mmCIF file of C-alpha atoms in Angstrom:
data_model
loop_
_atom_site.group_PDB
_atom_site.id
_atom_site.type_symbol
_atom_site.label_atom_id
_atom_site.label_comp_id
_atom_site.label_asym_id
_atom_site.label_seq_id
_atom_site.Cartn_x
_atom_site.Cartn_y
_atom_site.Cartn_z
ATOM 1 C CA UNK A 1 73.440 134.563 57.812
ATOM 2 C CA UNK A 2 77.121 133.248 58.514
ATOM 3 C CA UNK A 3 78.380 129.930 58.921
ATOM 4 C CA UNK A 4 81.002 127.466 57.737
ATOM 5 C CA UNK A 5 79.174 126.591 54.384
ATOM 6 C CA UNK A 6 78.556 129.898 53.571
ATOM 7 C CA UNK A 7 78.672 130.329 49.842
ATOM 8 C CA UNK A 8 78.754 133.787 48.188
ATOM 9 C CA UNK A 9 76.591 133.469 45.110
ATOM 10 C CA UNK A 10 75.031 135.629 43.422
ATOM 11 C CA UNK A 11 70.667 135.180 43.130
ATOM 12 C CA UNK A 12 70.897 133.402 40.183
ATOM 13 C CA UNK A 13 73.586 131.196 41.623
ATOM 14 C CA UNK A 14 71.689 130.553 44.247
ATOM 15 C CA UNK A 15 68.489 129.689 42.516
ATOM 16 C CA UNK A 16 70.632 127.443 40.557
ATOM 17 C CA UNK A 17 71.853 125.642 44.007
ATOM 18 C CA UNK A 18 68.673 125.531 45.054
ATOM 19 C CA UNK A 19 67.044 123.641 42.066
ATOM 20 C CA UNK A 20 70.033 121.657 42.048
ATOM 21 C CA UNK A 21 69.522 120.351 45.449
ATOM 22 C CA UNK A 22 65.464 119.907 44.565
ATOM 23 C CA UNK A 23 66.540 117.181 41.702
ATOM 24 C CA UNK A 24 68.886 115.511 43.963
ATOM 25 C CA UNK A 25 66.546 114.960 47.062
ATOM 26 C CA UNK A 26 63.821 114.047 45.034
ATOM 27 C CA UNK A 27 63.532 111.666 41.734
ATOM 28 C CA UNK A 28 59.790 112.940 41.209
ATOM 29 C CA UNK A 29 61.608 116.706 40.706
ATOM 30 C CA UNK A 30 62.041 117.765 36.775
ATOM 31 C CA UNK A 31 62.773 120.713 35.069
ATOM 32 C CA UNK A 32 60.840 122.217 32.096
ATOM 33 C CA UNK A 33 61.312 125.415 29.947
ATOM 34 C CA UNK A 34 62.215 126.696 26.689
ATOM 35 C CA UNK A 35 66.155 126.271 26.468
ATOM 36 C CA UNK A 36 66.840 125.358 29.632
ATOM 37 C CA UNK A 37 68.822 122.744 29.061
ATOM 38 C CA UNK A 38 72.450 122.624 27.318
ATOM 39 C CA UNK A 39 71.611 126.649 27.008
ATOM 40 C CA UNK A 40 70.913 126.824 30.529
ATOM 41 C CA UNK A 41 67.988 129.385 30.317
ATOM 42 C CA UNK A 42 68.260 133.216 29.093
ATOM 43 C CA UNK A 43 69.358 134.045 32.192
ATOM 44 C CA UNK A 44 71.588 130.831 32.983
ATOM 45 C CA UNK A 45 69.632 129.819 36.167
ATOM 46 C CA UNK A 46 69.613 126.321 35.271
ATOM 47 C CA UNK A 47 73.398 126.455 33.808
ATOM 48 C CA UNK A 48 74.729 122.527 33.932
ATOM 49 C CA UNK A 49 72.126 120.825 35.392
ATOM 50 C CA UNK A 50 70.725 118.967 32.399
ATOM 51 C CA UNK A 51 74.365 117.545 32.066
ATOM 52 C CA UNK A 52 74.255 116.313 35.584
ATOM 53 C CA UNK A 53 70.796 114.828 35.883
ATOM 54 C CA UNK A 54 69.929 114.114 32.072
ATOM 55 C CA UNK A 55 67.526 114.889 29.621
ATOM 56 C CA UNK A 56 64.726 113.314 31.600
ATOM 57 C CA UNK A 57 64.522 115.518 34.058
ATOM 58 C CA UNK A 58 65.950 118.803 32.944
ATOM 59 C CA UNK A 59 63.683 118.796 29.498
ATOM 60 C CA UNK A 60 64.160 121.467 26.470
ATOM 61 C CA UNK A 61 60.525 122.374 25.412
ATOM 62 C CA UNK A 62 59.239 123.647 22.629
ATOM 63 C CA UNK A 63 58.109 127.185 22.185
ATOM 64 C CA UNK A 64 54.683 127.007 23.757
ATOM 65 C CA UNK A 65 53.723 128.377 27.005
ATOM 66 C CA UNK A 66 50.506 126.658 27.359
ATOM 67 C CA UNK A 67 51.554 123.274 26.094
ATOM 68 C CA UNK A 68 54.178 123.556 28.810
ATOM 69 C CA UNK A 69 52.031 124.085 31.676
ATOM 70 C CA UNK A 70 49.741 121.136 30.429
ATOM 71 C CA UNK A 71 52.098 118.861 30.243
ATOM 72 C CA UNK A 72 52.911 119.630 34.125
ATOM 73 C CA UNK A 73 49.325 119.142 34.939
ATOM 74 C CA UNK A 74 49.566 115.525 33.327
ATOM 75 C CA UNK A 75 52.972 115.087 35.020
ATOM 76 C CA UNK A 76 51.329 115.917 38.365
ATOM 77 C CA UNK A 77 48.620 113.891 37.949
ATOM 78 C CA UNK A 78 51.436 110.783 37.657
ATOM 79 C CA UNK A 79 53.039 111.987 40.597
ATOM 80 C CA UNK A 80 56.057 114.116 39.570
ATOM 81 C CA UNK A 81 56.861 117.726 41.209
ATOM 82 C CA UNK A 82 57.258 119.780 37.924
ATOM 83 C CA UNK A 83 59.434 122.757 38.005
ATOM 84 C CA UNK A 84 58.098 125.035 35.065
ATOM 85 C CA UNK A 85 60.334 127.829 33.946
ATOM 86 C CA UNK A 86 58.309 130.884 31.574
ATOM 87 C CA UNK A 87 61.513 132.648 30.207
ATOM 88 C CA UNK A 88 59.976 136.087 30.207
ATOM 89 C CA UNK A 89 57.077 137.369 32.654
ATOM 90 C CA UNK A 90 54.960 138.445 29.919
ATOM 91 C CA UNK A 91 55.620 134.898 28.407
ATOM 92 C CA UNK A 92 53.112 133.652 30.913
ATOM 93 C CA UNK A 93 49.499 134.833 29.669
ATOM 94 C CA UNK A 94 49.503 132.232 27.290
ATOM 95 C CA UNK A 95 49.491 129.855 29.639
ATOM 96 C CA UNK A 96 47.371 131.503 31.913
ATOM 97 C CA UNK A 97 44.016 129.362 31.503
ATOM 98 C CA UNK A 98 46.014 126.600 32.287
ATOM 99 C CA UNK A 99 46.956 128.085 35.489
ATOM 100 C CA UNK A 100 44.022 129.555 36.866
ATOM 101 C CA UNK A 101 41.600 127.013 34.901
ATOM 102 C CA UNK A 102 43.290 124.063 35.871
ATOM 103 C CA UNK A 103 46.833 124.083 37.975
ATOM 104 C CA UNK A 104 45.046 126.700 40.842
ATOM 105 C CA UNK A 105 41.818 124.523 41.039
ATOM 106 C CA UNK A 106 42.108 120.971 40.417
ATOM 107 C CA UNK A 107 42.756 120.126 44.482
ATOM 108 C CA UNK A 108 39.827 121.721 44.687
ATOM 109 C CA UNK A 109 37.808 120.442 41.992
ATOM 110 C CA UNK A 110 38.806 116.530 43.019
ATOM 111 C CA UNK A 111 38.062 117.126 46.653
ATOM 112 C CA UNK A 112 41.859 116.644 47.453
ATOM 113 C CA UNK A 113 41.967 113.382 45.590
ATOM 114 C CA UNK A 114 44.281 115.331 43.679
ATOM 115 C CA UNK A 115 47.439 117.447 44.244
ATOM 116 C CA UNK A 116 49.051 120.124 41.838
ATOM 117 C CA UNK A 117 52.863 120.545 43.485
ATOM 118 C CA UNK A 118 53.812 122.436 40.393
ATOM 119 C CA UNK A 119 56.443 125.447 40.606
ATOM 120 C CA UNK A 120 56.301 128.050 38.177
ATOM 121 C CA UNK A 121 59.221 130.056 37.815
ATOM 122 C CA UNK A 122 59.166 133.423 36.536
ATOM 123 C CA UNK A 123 61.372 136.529 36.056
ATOM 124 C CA UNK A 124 59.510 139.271 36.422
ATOM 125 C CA UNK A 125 59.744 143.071 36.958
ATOM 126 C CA UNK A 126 62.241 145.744 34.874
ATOM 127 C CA UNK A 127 65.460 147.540 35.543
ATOM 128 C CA UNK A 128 67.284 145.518 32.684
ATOM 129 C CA UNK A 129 66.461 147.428 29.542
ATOM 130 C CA UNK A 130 64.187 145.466 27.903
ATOM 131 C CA UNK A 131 60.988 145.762 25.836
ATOM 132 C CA UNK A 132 57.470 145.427 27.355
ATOM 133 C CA UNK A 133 56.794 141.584 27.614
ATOM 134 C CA UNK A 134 60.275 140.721 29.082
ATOM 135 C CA UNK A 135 59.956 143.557 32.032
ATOM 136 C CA UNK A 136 56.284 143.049 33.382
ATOM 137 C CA UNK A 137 54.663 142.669 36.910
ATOM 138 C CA UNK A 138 51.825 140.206 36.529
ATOM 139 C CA UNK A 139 51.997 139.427 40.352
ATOM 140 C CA UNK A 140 48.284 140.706 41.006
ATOM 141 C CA UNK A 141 47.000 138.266 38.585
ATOM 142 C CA UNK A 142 47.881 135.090 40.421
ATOM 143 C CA UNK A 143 47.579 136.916 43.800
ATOM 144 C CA UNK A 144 43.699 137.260 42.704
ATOM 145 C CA UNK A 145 43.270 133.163 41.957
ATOM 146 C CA UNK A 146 42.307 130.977 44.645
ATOM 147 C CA UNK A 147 44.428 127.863 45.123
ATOM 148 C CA UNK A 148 47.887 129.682 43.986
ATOM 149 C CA UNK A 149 50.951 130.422 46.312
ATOM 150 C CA UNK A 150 52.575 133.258 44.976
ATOM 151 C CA UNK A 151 56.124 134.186 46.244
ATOM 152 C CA UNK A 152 59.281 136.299 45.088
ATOM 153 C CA UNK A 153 62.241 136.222 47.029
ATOM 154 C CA UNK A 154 64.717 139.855 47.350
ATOM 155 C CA UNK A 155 68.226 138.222 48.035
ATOM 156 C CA UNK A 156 70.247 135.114 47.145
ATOM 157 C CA UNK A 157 69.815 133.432 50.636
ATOM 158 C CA UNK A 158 66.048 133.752 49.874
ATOM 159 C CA UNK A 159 66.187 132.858 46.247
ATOM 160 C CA UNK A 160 67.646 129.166 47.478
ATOM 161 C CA UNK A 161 65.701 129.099 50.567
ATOM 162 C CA UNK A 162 62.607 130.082 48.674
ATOM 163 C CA UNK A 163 62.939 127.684 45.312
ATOM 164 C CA UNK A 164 63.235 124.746 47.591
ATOM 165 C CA UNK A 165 60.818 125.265 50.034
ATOM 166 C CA UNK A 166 58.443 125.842 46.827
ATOM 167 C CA UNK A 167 58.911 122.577 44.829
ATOM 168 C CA UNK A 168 58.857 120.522 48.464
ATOM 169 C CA UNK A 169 55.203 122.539 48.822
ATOM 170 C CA UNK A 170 52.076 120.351 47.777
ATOM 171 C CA UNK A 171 50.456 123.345 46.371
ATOM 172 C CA UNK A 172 51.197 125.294 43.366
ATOM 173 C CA UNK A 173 53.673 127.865 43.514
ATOM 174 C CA UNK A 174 53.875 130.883 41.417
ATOM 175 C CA UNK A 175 57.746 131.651 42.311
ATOM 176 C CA UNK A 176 58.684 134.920 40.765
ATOM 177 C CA UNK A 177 62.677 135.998 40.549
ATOM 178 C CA UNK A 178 63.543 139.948 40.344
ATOM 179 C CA UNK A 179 65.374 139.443 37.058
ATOM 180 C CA UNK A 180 67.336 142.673 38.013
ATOM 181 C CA UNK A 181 68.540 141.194 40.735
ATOM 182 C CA UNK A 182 70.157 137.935 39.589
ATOM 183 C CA UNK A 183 73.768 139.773 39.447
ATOM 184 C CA UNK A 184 73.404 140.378 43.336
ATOM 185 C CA UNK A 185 75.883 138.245 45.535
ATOM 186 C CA UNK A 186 75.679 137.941 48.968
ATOM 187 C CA UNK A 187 76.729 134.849 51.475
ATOM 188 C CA UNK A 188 74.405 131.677 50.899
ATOM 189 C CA UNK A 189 73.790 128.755 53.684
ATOM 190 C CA UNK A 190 73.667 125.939 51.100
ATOM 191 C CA UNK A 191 73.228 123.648 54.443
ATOM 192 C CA UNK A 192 69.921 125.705 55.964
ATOM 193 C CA UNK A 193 67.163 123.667 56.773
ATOM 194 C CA UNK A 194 63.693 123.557 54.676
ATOM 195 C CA UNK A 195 61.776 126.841 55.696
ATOM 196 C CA UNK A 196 57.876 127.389 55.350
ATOM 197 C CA UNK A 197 56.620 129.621 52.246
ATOM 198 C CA UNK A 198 54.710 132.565 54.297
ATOM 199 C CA UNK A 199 56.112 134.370 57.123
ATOM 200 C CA UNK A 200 57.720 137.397 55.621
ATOM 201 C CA UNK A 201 60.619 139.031 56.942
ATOM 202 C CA UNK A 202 61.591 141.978 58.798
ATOM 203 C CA UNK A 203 64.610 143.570 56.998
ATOM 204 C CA UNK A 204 64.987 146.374 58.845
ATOM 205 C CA UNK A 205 63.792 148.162 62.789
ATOM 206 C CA UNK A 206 62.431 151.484 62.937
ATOM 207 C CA UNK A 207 59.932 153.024 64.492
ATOM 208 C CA UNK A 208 58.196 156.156 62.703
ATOM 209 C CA UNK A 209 57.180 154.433 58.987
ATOM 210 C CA UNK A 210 56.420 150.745 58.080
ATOM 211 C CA UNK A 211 57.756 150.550 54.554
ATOM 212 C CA UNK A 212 56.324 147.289 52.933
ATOM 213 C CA UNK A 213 57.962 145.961 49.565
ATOM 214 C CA UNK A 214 59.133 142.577 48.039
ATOM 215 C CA UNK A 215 60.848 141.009 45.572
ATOM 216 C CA UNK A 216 63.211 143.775 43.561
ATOM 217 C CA UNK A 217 62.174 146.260 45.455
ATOM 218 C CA UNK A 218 63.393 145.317 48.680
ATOM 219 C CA UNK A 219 67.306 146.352 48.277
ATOM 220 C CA UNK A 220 65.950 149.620 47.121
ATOM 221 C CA UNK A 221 63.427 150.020 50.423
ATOM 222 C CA UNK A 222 66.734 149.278 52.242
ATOM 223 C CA UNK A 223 68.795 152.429 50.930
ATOM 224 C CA UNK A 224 65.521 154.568 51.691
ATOM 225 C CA UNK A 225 65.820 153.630 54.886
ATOM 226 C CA UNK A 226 69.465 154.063 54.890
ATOM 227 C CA UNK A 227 68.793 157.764 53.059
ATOM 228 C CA UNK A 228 65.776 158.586 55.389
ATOM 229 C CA UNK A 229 67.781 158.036 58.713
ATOM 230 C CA UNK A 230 70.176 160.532 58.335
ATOM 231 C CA UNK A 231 67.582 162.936 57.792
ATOM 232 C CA UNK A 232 65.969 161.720 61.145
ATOM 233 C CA UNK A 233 63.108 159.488 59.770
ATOM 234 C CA UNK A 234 63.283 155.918 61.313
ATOM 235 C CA UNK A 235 61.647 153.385 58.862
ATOM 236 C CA UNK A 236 60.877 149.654 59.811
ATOM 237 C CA UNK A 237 61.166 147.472 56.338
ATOM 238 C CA UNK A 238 59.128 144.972 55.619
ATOM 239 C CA UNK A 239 59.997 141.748 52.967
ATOM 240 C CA UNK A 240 56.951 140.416 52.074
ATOM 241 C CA UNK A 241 58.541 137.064 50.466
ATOM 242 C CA UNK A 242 54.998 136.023 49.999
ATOM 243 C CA UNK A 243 52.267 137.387 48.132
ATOM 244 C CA UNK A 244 49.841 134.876 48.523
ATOM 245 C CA UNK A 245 48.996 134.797 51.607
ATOM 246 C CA UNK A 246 49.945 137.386 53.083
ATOM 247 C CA UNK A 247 52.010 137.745 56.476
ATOM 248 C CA UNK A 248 49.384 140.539 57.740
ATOM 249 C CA UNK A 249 50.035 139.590 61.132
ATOM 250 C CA UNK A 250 53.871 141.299 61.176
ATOM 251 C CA UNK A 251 52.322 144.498 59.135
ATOM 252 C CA UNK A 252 49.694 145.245 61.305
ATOM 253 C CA UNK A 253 52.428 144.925 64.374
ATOM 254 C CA UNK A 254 54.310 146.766 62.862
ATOM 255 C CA UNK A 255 51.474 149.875 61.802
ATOM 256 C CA UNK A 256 49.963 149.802 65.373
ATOM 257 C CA UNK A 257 54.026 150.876 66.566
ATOM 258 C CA UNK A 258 54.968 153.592 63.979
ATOM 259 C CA UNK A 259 51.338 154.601 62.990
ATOM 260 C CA UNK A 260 52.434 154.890 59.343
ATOM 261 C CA UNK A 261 52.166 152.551 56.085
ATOM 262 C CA UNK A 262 53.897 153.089 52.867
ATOM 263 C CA UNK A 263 53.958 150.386 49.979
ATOM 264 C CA UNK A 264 56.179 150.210 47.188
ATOM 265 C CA UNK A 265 56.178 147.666 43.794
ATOM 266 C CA UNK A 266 56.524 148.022 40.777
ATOM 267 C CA UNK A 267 53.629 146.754 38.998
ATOM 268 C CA UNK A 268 50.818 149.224 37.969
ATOM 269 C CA UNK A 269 48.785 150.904 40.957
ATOM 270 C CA UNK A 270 45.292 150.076 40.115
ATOM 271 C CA UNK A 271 44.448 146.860 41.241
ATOM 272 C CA UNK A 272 48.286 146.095 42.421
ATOM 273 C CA UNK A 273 48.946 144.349 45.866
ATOM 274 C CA UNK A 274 49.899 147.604 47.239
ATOM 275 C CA UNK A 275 45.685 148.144 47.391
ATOM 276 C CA UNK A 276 44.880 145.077 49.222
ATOM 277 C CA UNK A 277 47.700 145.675 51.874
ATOM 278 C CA UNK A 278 46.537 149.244 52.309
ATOM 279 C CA UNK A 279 42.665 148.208 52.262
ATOM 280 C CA UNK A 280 43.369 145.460 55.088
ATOM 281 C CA UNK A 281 45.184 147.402 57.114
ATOM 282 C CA UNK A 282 43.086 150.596 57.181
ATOM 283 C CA UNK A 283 40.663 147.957 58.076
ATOM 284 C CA UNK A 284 42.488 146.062 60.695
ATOM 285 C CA UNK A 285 44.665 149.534 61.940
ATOM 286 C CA UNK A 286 42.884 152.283 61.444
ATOM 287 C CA UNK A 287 42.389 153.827 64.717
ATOM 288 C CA UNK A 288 46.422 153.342 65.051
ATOM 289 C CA UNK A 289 46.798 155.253 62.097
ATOM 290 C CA UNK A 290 48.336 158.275 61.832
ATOM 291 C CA UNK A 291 48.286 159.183 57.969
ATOM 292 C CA UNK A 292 46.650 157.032 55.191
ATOM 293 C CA UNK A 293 48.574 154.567 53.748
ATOM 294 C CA UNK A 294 50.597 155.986 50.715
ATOM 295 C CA UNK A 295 51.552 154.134 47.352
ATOM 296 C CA UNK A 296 54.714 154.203 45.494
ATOM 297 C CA UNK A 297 54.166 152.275 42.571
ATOM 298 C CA UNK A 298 54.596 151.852 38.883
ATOM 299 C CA UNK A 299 52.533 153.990 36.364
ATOM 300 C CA UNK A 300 48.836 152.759 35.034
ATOM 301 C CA UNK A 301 50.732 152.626 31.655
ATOM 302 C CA UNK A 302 51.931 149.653 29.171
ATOM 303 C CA UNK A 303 55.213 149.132 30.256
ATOM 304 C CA UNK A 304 57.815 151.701 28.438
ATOM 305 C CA UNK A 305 60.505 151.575 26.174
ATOM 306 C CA UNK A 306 63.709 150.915 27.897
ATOM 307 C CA UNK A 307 65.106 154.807 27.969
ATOM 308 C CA UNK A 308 62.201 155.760 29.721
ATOM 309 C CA UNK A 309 61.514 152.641 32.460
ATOM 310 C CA UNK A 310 63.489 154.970 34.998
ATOM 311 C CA UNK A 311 60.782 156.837 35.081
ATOM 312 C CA UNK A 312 58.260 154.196 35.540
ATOM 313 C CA UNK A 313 60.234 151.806 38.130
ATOM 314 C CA UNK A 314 59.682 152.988 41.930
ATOM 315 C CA UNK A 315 63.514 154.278 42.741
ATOM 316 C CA UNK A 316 65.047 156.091 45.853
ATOM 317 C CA UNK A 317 63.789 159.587 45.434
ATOM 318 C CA UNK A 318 59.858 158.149 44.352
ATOM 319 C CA UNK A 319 60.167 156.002 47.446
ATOM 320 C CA UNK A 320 61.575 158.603 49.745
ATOM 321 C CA UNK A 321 58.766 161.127 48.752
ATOM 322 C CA UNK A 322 56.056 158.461 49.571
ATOM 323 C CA UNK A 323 57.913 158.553 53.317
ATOM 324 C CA UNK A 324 57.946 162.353 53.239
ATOM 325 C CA UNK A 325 53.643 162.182 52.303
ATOM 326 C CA UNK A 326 53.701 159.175 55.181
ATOM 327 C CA UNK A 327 54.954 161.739 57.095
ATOM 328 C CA UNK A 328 53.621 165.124 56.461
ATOM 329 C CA UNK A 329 56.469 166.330 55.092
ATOM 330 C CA UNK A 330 57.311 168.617 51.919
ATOM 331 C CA UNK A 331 56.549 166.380 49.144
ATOM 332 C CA UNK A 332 55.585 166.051 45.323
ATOM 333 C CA UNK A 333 52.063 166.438 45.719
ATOM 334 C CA UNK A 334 51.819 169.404 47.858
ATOM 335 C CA UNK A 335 50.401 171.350 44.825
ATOM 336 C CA UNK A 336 47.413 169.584 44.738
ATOM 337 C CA UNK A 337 44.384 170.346 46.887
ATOM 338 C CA UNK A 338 43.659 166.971 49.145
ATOM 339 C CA UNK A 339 40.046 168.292 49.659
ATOM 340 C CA UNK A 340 39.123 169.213 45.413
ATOM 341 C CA UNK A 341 35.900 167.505 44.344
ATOM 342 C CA UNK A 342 37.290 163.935 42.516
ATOM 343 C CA UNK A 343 37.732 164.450 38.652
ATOM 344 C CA UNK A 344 34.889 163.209 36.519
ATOM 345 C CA UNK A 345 36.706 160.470 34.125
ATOM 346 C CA UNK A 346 36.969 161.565 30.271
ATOM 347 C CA UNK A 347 37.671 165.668 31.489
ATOM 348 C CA UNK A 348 40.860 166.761 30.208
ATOM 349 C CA UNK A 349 42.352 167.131 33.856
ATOM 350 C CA UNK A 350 41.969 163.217 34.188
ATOM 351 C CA UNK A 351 45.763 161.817 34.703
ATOM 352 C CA UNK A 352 47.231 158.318 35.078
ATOM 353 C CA UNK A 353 48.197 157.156 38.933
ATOM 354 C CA UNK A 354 50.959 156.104 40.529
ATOM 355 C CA UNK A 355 52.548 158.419 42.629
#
């Protein structure tokens, strides 16, 4: 992206911009978080906007998740687009009957007599050094509940894009930031026109592995590929942008030309999006494929203490291995026998996933 109002922000800058110009287009836009206001946030995303559209509509909350979210149902119901911020992802579950309870299904439940155009912003994912609760992925959650947009943008163009394009939606919109990522800067079109919430985005051409990723992830798929091409492995990178729904259309393009699917998060493995994507597209692909899809992913563990989340995060070498498995390739699993009979669980050779 280029252009005369180019801007180089960095992701939370650009959030920032992009909530800014949300309030300004739109009187039924507010804000809504635990010291957001003359704080600005933990994280500063919403740094001077209370000063320039008041306490109205950039609103200091108290300490209490599910309060929050049900006083954005009420505000919806009145006609307002509430922008709800969770300061932490693991912050969320206690408001988390009031999302899938009520926010996800009250369209529904009215017969469209009623609409829920609530955002819900949350940081998510690790890489910062914090504690479990401020460094989860709880993407698979609201991925799994009906009536939910779920989206997470990977760079500050799609961070402003994104945010804007999710309070304009009619729907509810789980909008989930790669807290890691905030520091990033990169040229933003502060000018670009409204863009829809699904496709997702081809972020790099190659031709012998699809690599699908999102959110934090994404800048880290991108040096894989830049790593596996000079050691002659071409890999096609995919940004999903959204999580719910699913672009499937551009993966499965993508599978039927290199005949290979990897999938990298970092939430846990069981039950994480990486599944679904694989499931579908051994479904939709499988006579193109050349090698079952592989998963790079985060451990089935609590999330750990901050000196160990190296080991738990998805990095370069975790990623590139995947590729090499994709591939047929020397890898980390070569010791183990693809054809042994499956481990019973509760033997002592039982071990947790997420290779």
């Amino acid at each position: 992206m280029t252009g005369a109002a180019a801007e180089n922000l960095t992701f939370g800058k650009a959030i920032n911009a992009g909530l800014r110009a949300a309030l300004a287009d739109d009187p039924a836009v507010l804000l809504m978080g635990e010291d957001i206001g003359q704080l600005g946030g933990v994280f500063r995303i919403t740094d001077g906007l209370q000063d320039e559209f008041g306490e109205d509509r950039v609103v200091d909350t108290p300490l209490a998740e599910s309060g929050i979210m049900g006083t954005a149902v009420g505000l919806a119901y009145r006609g307002y687009r509430p922008v709800v911020e969770i300061q932490f992802d693991g912050f969320v579950y206690p408001s988390f009957d009031q999302i899938v309870s009520q926010v996800a299904k009250l369209h529904h439940r009215t017969h469209g007599a009623v609409t829920m155009p609530i955002t819900i912003r949350i940081p998510f994912g690790g890489g910062i050094g914090s504690p479990e609760h401020h460094s989860e992925s709880p993407e698979a959650y609201f991925v799994h509940t009906a009536g939910l947009r779920v989206v997470s943008p990977s760079t500050p163009q799609e961070g402003f894009d994104l945010i804007r394009a999710a309070v304009a939606s009619n729907d509810p919109v789980v909008y989930l930031e790669p807290k890691r990522r905030y520091h990033d800067k990169a040229p933003v079109d502060l000018t670009a026109p409204l863009r829809p919430l699904g496709p997702a985005a081809l972020a790099a051409q190659g031709s012998d592995v699809t690599l699908v990723t999102y959110g934090p992830l994404v800048k880290t798929c991108l040096q894989a590929a830049e790593a596996a091409a000079a050691d002659g492995a071409s890999l096609e990178v995919i940004d999903l942008r959204s999580l719910s729904p699913i672009d499937f259309g551009l993966i499965e393009s993508s599978v039927r030309k290199t005949g290979r699917l990897v999938i990298a998060h970092e939430a846990s493995r069981t039950g994480g999006l990486g599944a679904e994507i694989a499931a579908t597209v051994t479904e939709r692909c499988f006579h193109w494929l050349e090698h079952p899809p592989v998963r790079v992913t985060g451990f089935d563990i609590p999330y750990p203490p901050a000196k160990l989340e190296h080991h738990h995060v998805p990095d370069l070498d975790r990623i590139l291995d995947g590729v090499d498995r994709a591939l047929g390739r020397p890898n980390s699993l070569d010791s183990l026998d693809p054809f042994a009979a499956p481990v019973p669980l509760g033997s002592t050779s039982d071990h947790t996933s997420g290779a």
